[in-house]
Amino acid sequence: MPEHSEHIVSPKIYFTIFIALVIGTSLTTWAAFQNFGPFNIVIALGIATAKATLVVLFFMHARYSVGRTRLVIVCAIFWLAIMLALTLADYQTRQPRMSRLVPPAVFYRV
Amino acid sequence: MHRTGELFGHFQTLEQQRESATFGMWVFLATEVLFFGGMFLTYTINRHAYFTAFGVGSNDLDITLGTTNTLVLILSSFTMAMAVWCAQTGKKKLVPLFLVLTLVLGCAFLGIKFVEYKQKFHHHLVPGRSFDISYHVNHPAPGDDPKEIAFEKEELAKALASDPDTNSHAQLYFSLYFAMTGLHALHMVVGAGLVMWLIGASLKGRFTPHYHTPVENIGLYWHFVDIVWIYLFPLFYLIDRHR
């Protein structure tokens, strides 16, 4: 029989994470109706990232997984960061007004 | 192919086989991150460029249905995690039960999504010839909150003052809404199909503490689809709710 290296997460932890995710959802919905000015999007994405982190760490067992799996997760986030950062930097540093994405007028005449 | 029980000939042990399969699943999910990432990037650039029109579009979404769907999906992730736990600890009878619960919740999500899409058709918010961002405020349905309609009307008038092409730009918002939630829903349909297959296999008692890789890896996929929704929900439903 093969030995088992996999970690078994208890239902108690799963339930705690589930409750935390429900609280996160309520919190982000509540926060959406308050006006925090420029921080609205920061708060919304912050809560979403916290929720996603909980799902990855516990529901997807990343907290207990081997280094190889963690490397894949870090790579995915890193590649995503490259794509977002370089593309957005490109849009931000074009000639004035270019970041406003001048649309071809004919495209919209449906 | 040579196979002993669940162990394929090209692996030494079940342990090695399980670790390889899980590693492969994570690599697949990494490509999925970039797949959805491109769409989130498109969203970000357009949201930045057409800030007011996206706000107007966002307020046309039904926040009650959106929040309900978020909770339904989180609950389905929990039942999926429990199915994995039951398989790991050898509770053979409970595995199909939790899988059926997951499937029911997944279908409930798709059902609610269907109701939302239908509502968008009624409100003329589907990109195309009949798209009209002002249709709903000018033709409110009997059950609509008059205060909300009045607010949306005022917001739309303000948006039109600053951006005369609000209708086209809101159409862009709804194109992204349908593309991104549609792609997510397609992943849910695939997930539901996979869970159906798992239910069949688990009823035959195929999953044991020594072999439950399919439950675990389809679980990973299911949780990933949940994470995509965790980001879609605030970006589409919540960006302009503050009054």
mmCIF file of C-alpha atoms in Angstrom, chain B:
data_model
loop_
_atom_site.group_PDB
_atom_site.id
_atom_site.type_symbol
_atom_site.label_atom_id
_atom_site.label_comp_id
_atom_site.label_asym_id
_atom_site.label_seq_id
_atom_site.Cartn_x
_atom_site.Cartn_y
_atom_site.Cartn_z
ATOM 1 C CA MET B 1 -2.288 -0.173 -21.508
ATOM 2 C CA HIS B 2 -1.107 -2.110 -18.478
ATOM 3 C CA ARG B 3 -3.196 -1.295 -15.469
ATOM 4 C CA THR B 4 -3.408 -2.771 -11.959
ATOM 5 C CA GLY B 5 -6.656 -1.649 -10.303
ATOM 6 C CA GLU B 6 -6.566 2.136 -10.529
ATOM 7 C CA LEU B 7 -2.778 2.261 -11.015
ATOM 8 C CA PHE B 8 -1.583 2.794 -14.584
ATOM 9 C CA GLY B 9 1.606 1.046 -15.722
ATOM 10 C CA HIS B 10 3.620 4.210 -16.259
ATOM 11 C CA PHE B 11 3.438 5.128 -12.573
ATOM 12 C CA GLN B 12 5.283 3.480 -9.703
ATOM 13 C CA THR B 13 2.714 4.108 -6.999
ATOM 14 C CA LEU B 14 -0.819 5.490 -6.625
ATOM 15 C CA GLU B 15 0.752 8.322 -4.680
ATOM 16 C CA GLN B 16 2.955 9.309 -7.611
ATOM 17 C CA GLN B 17 0.003 8.978 -9.990
ATOM 18 C CA ARG B 18 -2.152 11.224 -7.809
ATOM 19 C CA GLU B 19 0.559 13.871 -7.453
ATOM 20 C CA SER B 20 1.160 13.930 -11.225
ATOM 21 C CA ALA B 21 -2.545 14.309 -11.976
ATOM 22 C CA THR B 22 -2.979 17.093 -9.429
ATOM 23 C CA PHE B 23 0.088 18.891 -10.768
ATOM 24 C CA GLY B 24 -1.361 18.671 -14.287
ATOM 25 C CA MET B 25 -4.671 20.081 -13.046
ATOM 26 C CA TRP B 26 -2.918 23.069 -11.451
ATOM 27 C CA VAL B 27 -1.000 23.758 -14.680
ATOM 28 C CA PHE B 28 -4.312 23.707 -16.563
ATOM 29 C CA LEU B 29 -5.788 26.133 -14.014
ATOM 30 C CA ALA B 30 -2.775 28.447 -14.528
ATOM 31 C CA THR B 31 -3.672 28.668 -18.234
ATOM 32 C CA GLU B 32 -7.284 29.358 -17.220
ATOM 33 C CA VAL B 33 -6.094 32.251 -15.033
ATOM 34 C CA LEU B 34 -4.501 33.844 -18.113
ATOM 35 C CA PHE B 35 -7.535 33.001 -20.271
ATOM 36 C CA PHE B 36 -9.898 34.877 -17.942
ATOM 37 C CA GLY B 37 -7.130 37.404 -17.162
ATOM 38 C CA GLY B 38 -7.215 38.727 -20.729
ATOM 39 C CA MET B 39 -10.928 39.435 -20.377
ATOM 40 C CA PHE B 40 -10.472 41.126 -17.012
ATOM 41 C CA LEU B 41 -7.756 43.267 -18.633
ATOM 42 C CA THR B 42 -10.136 44.259 -21.460
ATOM 43 C CA TYR B 43 -12.722 45.126 -18.851
ATOM 44 C CA THR B 44 -10.257 47.275 -16.845
ATOM 45 C CA ILE B 45 -9.124 49.314 -19.876
ATOM 46 C CA ASN B 46 -12.690 49.984 -21.028
ATOM 47 C CA ARG B 47 -13.977 50.692 -17.544
ATOM 48 C CA HIS B 48 -11.223 53.290 -17.226
ATOM 49 C CA ALA B 49 -11.985 54.825 -20.632
ATOM 50 C CA TYR B 50 -15.820 54.893 -20.291
ATOM 51 C CA PHE B 51 -16.163 55.341 -16.556
ATOM 52 C CA THR B 52 -19.669 56.896 -16.384
ATOM 53 C CA ALA B 53 -21.263 54.644 -19.018
ATOM 54 C CA PHE B 54 -20.009 51.535 -17.176
ATOM 55 C CA GLY B 55 -21.506 52.897 -13.952
ATOM 56 C CA VAL B 56 -24.875 53.418 -15.670
ATOM 57 C CA GLY B 57 -24.714 49.897 -17.113
ATOM 58 C CA SER B 58 -23.780 48.363 -13.753
ATOM 59 C CA ASN B 59 -26.822 49.888 -12.037
ATOM 60 C CA ASP B 60 -29.063 48.058 -14.511
ATOM 61 C CA LEU B 61 -27.964 44.695 -13.110
ATOM 62 C CA ASP B 62 -30.110 43.040 -10.453
ATOM 63 C CA ILE B 63 -28.046 43.141 -7.262
ATOM 64 C CA THR B 64 -30.387 40.786 -5.358
ATOM 65 C CA LEU B 65 -30.000 38.041 -7.964
ATOM 66 C CA GLY B 66 -26.246 38.712 -8.187
ATOM 67 C CA THR B 67 -25.698 38.444 -4.418
ATOM 68 C CA THR B 68 -27.900 35.337 -4.212
ATOM 69 C CA ASN B 69 -25.871 33.725 -6.956
ATOM 70 C CA THR B 70 -22.620 34.525 -5.142
ATOM 71 C CA LEU B 71 -23.918 32.812 -2.003
ATOM 72 C CA VAL B 72 -25.218 29.813 -4.005
ATOM 73 C CA LEU B 73 -21.805 29.363 -5.622
ATOM 74 C CA ILE B 74 -19.905 29.675 -2.316
ATOM 75 C CA LEU B 75 -22.216 27.076 -0.774
ATOM 76 C CA SER B 76 -21.606 24.762 -3.761
ATOM 77 C CA SER B 77 -17.848 25.137 -3.227
ATOM 78 C CA PHE B 78 -18.358 24.104 0.397
ATOM 79 C CA THR B 79 -20.369 20.988 -0.566
ATOM 80 C CA MET B 80 -17.704 20.138 -3.176
ATOM 81 C CA ALA B 81 -14.978 20.418 -0.513
ATOM 82 C CA MET B 82 -17.067 18.128 1.713
ATOM 83 C CA ALA B 83 -17.378 15.583 -1.132
ATOM 84 C CA VAL B 84 -13.557 15.534 -1.361
ATOM 85 C CA TRP B 85 -13.296 15.067 2.401
ATOM 86 C CA CYS B 86 -15.789 12.169 2.339
ATOM 87 C CA ALA B 87 -13.811 10.487 -0.450
ATOM 88 C CA GLN B 88 -10.533 10.980 1.425
ATOM 89 C CA THR B 89 -11.887 9.504 4.647
ATOM 90 C CA GLY B 90 -13.727 6.596 3.000
ATOM 91 C CA LYS B 91 -17.316 7.724 3.657
ATOM 92 C CA LYS B 92 -18.470 6.116 0.425
ATOM 93 C CA LYS B 93 -22.205 6.717 0.922
ATOM 94 C CA LEU B 94 -21.784 10.450 1.580
ATOM 95 C CA VAL B 95 -19.679 11.182 -1.538
ATOM 96 C CA PRO B 96 -22.606 11.009 -4.025
ATOM 97 C CA LEU B 97 -24.826 12.935 -1.591
ATOM 98 C CA PHE B 98 -22.468 15.928 -1.450
ATOM 99 C CA LEU B 99 -21.864 15.699 -5.202
ATOM 100 C CA VAL B 100 -25.621 15.813 -5.873
ATOM 101 C CA LEU B 101 -25.903 18.855 -3.586
ATOM 102 C CA THR B 102 -23.071 20.513 -5.540
ATOM 103 C CA LEU B 103 -24.791 19.733 -8.839
ATOM 104 C CA VAL B 104 -28.138 21.093 -7.609
ATOM 105 C CA LEU B 105 -26.491 24.325 -6.420
ATOM 106 C CA GLY B 106 -24.571 24.625 -9.704
ATOM 107 C CA CYS B 107 -27.832 24.252 -11.645
ATOM 108 C CA ALA B 108 -29.515 26.785 -9.320
ATOM 109 C CA PHE B 109 -26.736 29.245 -10.217
ATOM 110 C CA LEU B 110 -27.326 28.682 -13.931
ATOM 111 C CA GLY B 111 -31.099 29.012 -13.421
ATOM 112 C CA ILE B 112 -30.706 32.378 -11.697
ATOM 113 C CA LYS B 113 -28.304 33.450 -14.467
ATOM 114 C CA PHE B 114 -30.976 32.504 -17.015
ATOM 115 C CA VAL B 115 -33.536 34.706 -15.215
ATOM 116 C CA GLU B 116 -31.028 37.588 -15.269
ATOM 117 C CA TYR B 117 -30.257 37.182 -18.975
ATOM 118 C CA LYS B 118 -33.994 37.070 -19.742
ATOM 119 C CA GLN B 119 -34.458 40.328 -17.819
ATOM 120 C CA LYS B 120 -31.701 41.933 -19.939
ATOM 121 C CA PHE B 121 -33.546 40.946 -23.109
ATOM 122 C CA HIS B 122 -36.750 42.558 -21.755
ATOM 123 C CA HIS B 123 -34.837 45.732 -20.860
ATOM 124 C CA HIS B 124 -33.253 46.011 -24.346
ATOM 125 C CA LEU B 125 -29.805 45.611 -22.824
ATOM 126 C CA VAL B 126 -28.514 42.892 -25.147
ATOM 127 C CA PRO B 127 -25.868 44.334 -27.521
ATOM 128 C CA GLY B 128 -27.207 44.641 -31.060
ATOM 129 C CA ARG B 129 -29.740 46.530 -33.108
ATOM 130 C CA SER B 130 -32.316 46.993 -30.361
ATOM 131 C CA PHE B 131 -29.877 47.958 -27.606
ATOM 132 C CA ASP B 132 -31.194 51.028 -25.778
ATOM 133 C CA ILE B 133 -29.783 52.011 -22.402
ATOM 134 C CA SER B 134 -32.711 54.416 -21.809
ATOM 135 C CA TYR B 135 -35.412 51.824 -22.633
ATOM 136 C CA HIS B 136 -35.863 50.502 -19.102
ATOM 137 C CA VAL B 137 -36.117 53.885 -17.356
ATOM 138 C CA ASN B 138 -38.675 55.025 -19.939
ATOM 139 C CA HIS B 139 -40.656 51.757 -19.879
ATOM 140 C CA PRO B 140 -40.452 50.522 -16.269
ATOM 141 C CA ALA B 141 -42.125 47.201 -15.474
ATOM 142 C CA PRO B 142 -45.031 47.258 -12.957
ATOM 143 C CA GLY B 143 -42.932 45.678 -10.178
ATOM 144 C CA ASP B 144 -40.023 48.123 -10.387
ATOM 145 C CA ASP B 145 -39.096 50.427 -7.503
ATOM 146 C CA PRO B 146 -40.092 53.952 -8.704
ATOM 147 C CA LYS B 147 -37.354 55.536 -6.555
ATOM 148 C CA GLU B 148 -34.696 53.387 -8.200
ATOM 149 C CA ILE B 149 -36.083 54.146 -11.679
ATOM 150 C CA ALA B 150 -36.069 57.887 -10.907
ATOM 151 C CA PHE B 151 -32.470 57.638 -9.694
ATOM 152 C CA GLU B 152 -31.360 55.722 -12.782
ATOM 153 C CA LYS B 153 -33.130 58.245 -15.029
ATOM 154 C CA GLU B 154 -31.319 61.127 -13.354
ATOM 155 C CA GLU B 155 -27.982 59.287 -13.511
ATOM 156 C CA LEU B 156 -28.489 58.555 -17.206
ATOM 157 C CA ALA B 157 -29.300 62.229 -17.930
ATOM 158 C CA LYS B 158 -26.075 63.258 -16.149
ATOM 159 C CA ALA B 159 -24.073 60.646 -18.023
ATOM 160 C CA LEU B 160 -25.485 61.817 -21.373
ATOM 161 C CA ALA B 161 -24.479 65.380 -20.507
ATOM 162 C CA SER B 162 -20.841 64.392 -19.996
ATOM 163 C CA ASP B 163 -20.674 61.627 -22.633
ATOM 164 C CA PRO B 164 -23.180 61.977 -25.526
ATOM 165 C CA ASP B 165 -22.266 58.499 -26.743
ATOM 166 C CA THR B 166 -23.285 56.839 -23.454
ATOM 167 C CA ASN B 167 -25.556 54.395 -25.314
ATOM 168 C CA SER B 168 -22.643 52.955 -27.349
ATOM 169 C CA HIS B 169 -20.335 52.830 -24.351
ATOM 170 C CA ALA B 170 -22.956 51.158 -22.163
ATOM 171 C CA GLN B 171 -23.351 48.661 -24.998
ATOM 172 C CA LEU B 172 -19.646 47.930 -24.621
ATOM 173 C CA TYR B 173 -20.259 47.315 -20.904
ATOM 174 C CA PHE B 174 -23.024 44.820 -21.723
ATOM 175 C CA SER B 175 -20.898 43.132 -24.397
ATOM 176 C CA LEU B 176 -18.276 42.486 -21.709
ATOM 177 C CA TYR B 177 -20.987 41.481 -19.236
ATOM 178 C CA PHE B 178 -22.350 38.818 -21.580
ATOM 179 C CA ALA B 179 -18.913 37.655 -22.753
ATOM 180 C CA MET B 180 -17.458 37.288 -19.274
ATOM 181 C CA THR B 181 -20.464 35.950 -17.361
ATOM 182 C CA GLY B 182 -21.264 33.788 -20.423
ATOM 183 C CA LEU B 183 -17.792 32.268 -20.451
ATOM 184 C CA HIS B 184 -18.089 31.729 -16.708
ATOM 185 C CA ALA B 185 -21.504 30.075 -17.192
ATOM 186 C CA LEU B 186 -20.004 27.840 -19.882
ATOM 187 C CA HIS B 187 -17.403 26.729 -17.333
ATOM 188 C CA MET B 188 -20.250 26.016 -14.921
ATOM 189 C CA VAL B 189 -21.983 23.845 -17.551
ATOM 190 C CA VAL B 190 -18.755 21.888 -18.108
ATOM 191 C CA GLY B 191 -18.326 21.607 -14.330
ATOM 192 C CA ALA B 192 -21.898 20.330 -13.926
ATOM 193 C CA GLY B 193 -21.226 17.674 -16.597
ATOM 194 C CA LEU B 194 -18.057 16.565 -14.795
ATOM 195 C CA VAL B 195 -19.887 16.398 -11.457
ATOM 196 C CA MET B 196 -22.600 14.242 -13.094
ATOM 197 C CA TRP B 197 -19.903 11.817 -14.200
ATOM 198 C CA LEU B 198 -18.441 11.841 -10.672
ATOM 199 C CA ILE B 199 -21.872 11.030 -9.209
ATOM 200 C CA GLY B 200 -22.120 7.983 -11.478
ATOM 201 C CA ALA B 201 -18.640 6.757 -10.561
ATOM 202 C CA SER B 202 -19.135 7.421 -6.835
ATOM 203 C CA LEU B 203 -22.434 5.468 -6.822
ATOM 204 C CA LYS B 204 -20.423 2.477 -8.071
ATOM 205 C CA GLY B 205 -18.163 3.004 -5.049
ATOM 206 C CA ARG B 206 -15.121 3.785 -7.183
ATOM 207 C CA PHE B 207 -13.620 6.417 -4.883
ATOM 208 C CA THR B 208 -11.691 5.254 -1.838
ATOM 209 C CA PRO B 209 -9.116 6.822 0.515
ATOM 210 C CA HIS B 210 -6.456 5.331 -1.813
ATOM 211 C CA TYR B 211 -7.984 6.535 -5.064
ATOM 212 C CA HIS B 212 -10.068 9.698 -5.345
ATOM 213 C CA THR B 213 -8.036 11.821 -7.764
ATOM 214 C CA PRO B 214 -11.027 12.646 -10.050
ATOM 215 C CA VAL B 215 -13.054 14.015 -7.115
ATOM 216 C CA GLU B 216 -10.109 16.080 -5.943
ATOM 217 C CA ASN B 217 -9.196 17.512 -9.371
ATOM 218 C CA ILE B 218 -12.748 18.283 -10.483
ATOM 219 C CA GLY B 219 -13.063 19.897 -7.039
ATOM 220 C CA LEU B 220 -10.074 22.120 -7.900
ATOM 221 C CA TYR B 221 -11.777 23.113 -11.174
ATOM 222 C CA TRP B 222 -15.045 23.855 -9.360
ATOM 223 C CA HIS B 223 -13.301 26.100 -6.810
ATOM 224 C CA PHE B 224 -11.446 27.908 -9.603
ATOM 225 C CA VAL B 225 -14.759 28.726 -11.333
ATOM 226 C CA ASP B 226 -15.988 29.988 -7.942
ATOM 227 C CA ILE B 227 -12.957 32.319 -7.709
ATOM 228 C CA VAL B 228 -13.688 33.771 -11.171
ATOM 229 C CA TRP B 229 -17.193 34.644 -9.964
ATOM 230 C CA ILE B 230 -15.780 36.161 -6.752
ATOM 231 C CA TYR B 231 -14.094 38.756 -9.021
ATOM 232 C CA LEU B 232 -16.924 39.080 -11.577
ATOM 233 C CA PHE B 233 -19.462 39.912 -8.868
ATOM 234 C CA PRO B 234 -17.925 43.191 -7.564
ATOM 235 C CA LEU B 235 -16.641 44.278 -10.998
ATOM 236 C CA PHE B 236 -20.025 43.965 -12.715
ATOM 237 C CA TYR B 237 -22.650 44.373 -9.997
ATOM 238 C CA LEU B 238 -21.109 46.636 -7.373
ATOM 239 C CA ILE B 239 -19.063 49.359 -9.119
ATOM 240 C CA ASP B 240 -21.633 52.175 -8.938
ATOM 241 C CA ARG B 241 -24.057 51.420 -6.110
ATOM 242 C CA HIS B 242 -23.052 54.175 -3.684
ATOM 243 C CA ARG B 243 -25.683 56.915 -3.628
#
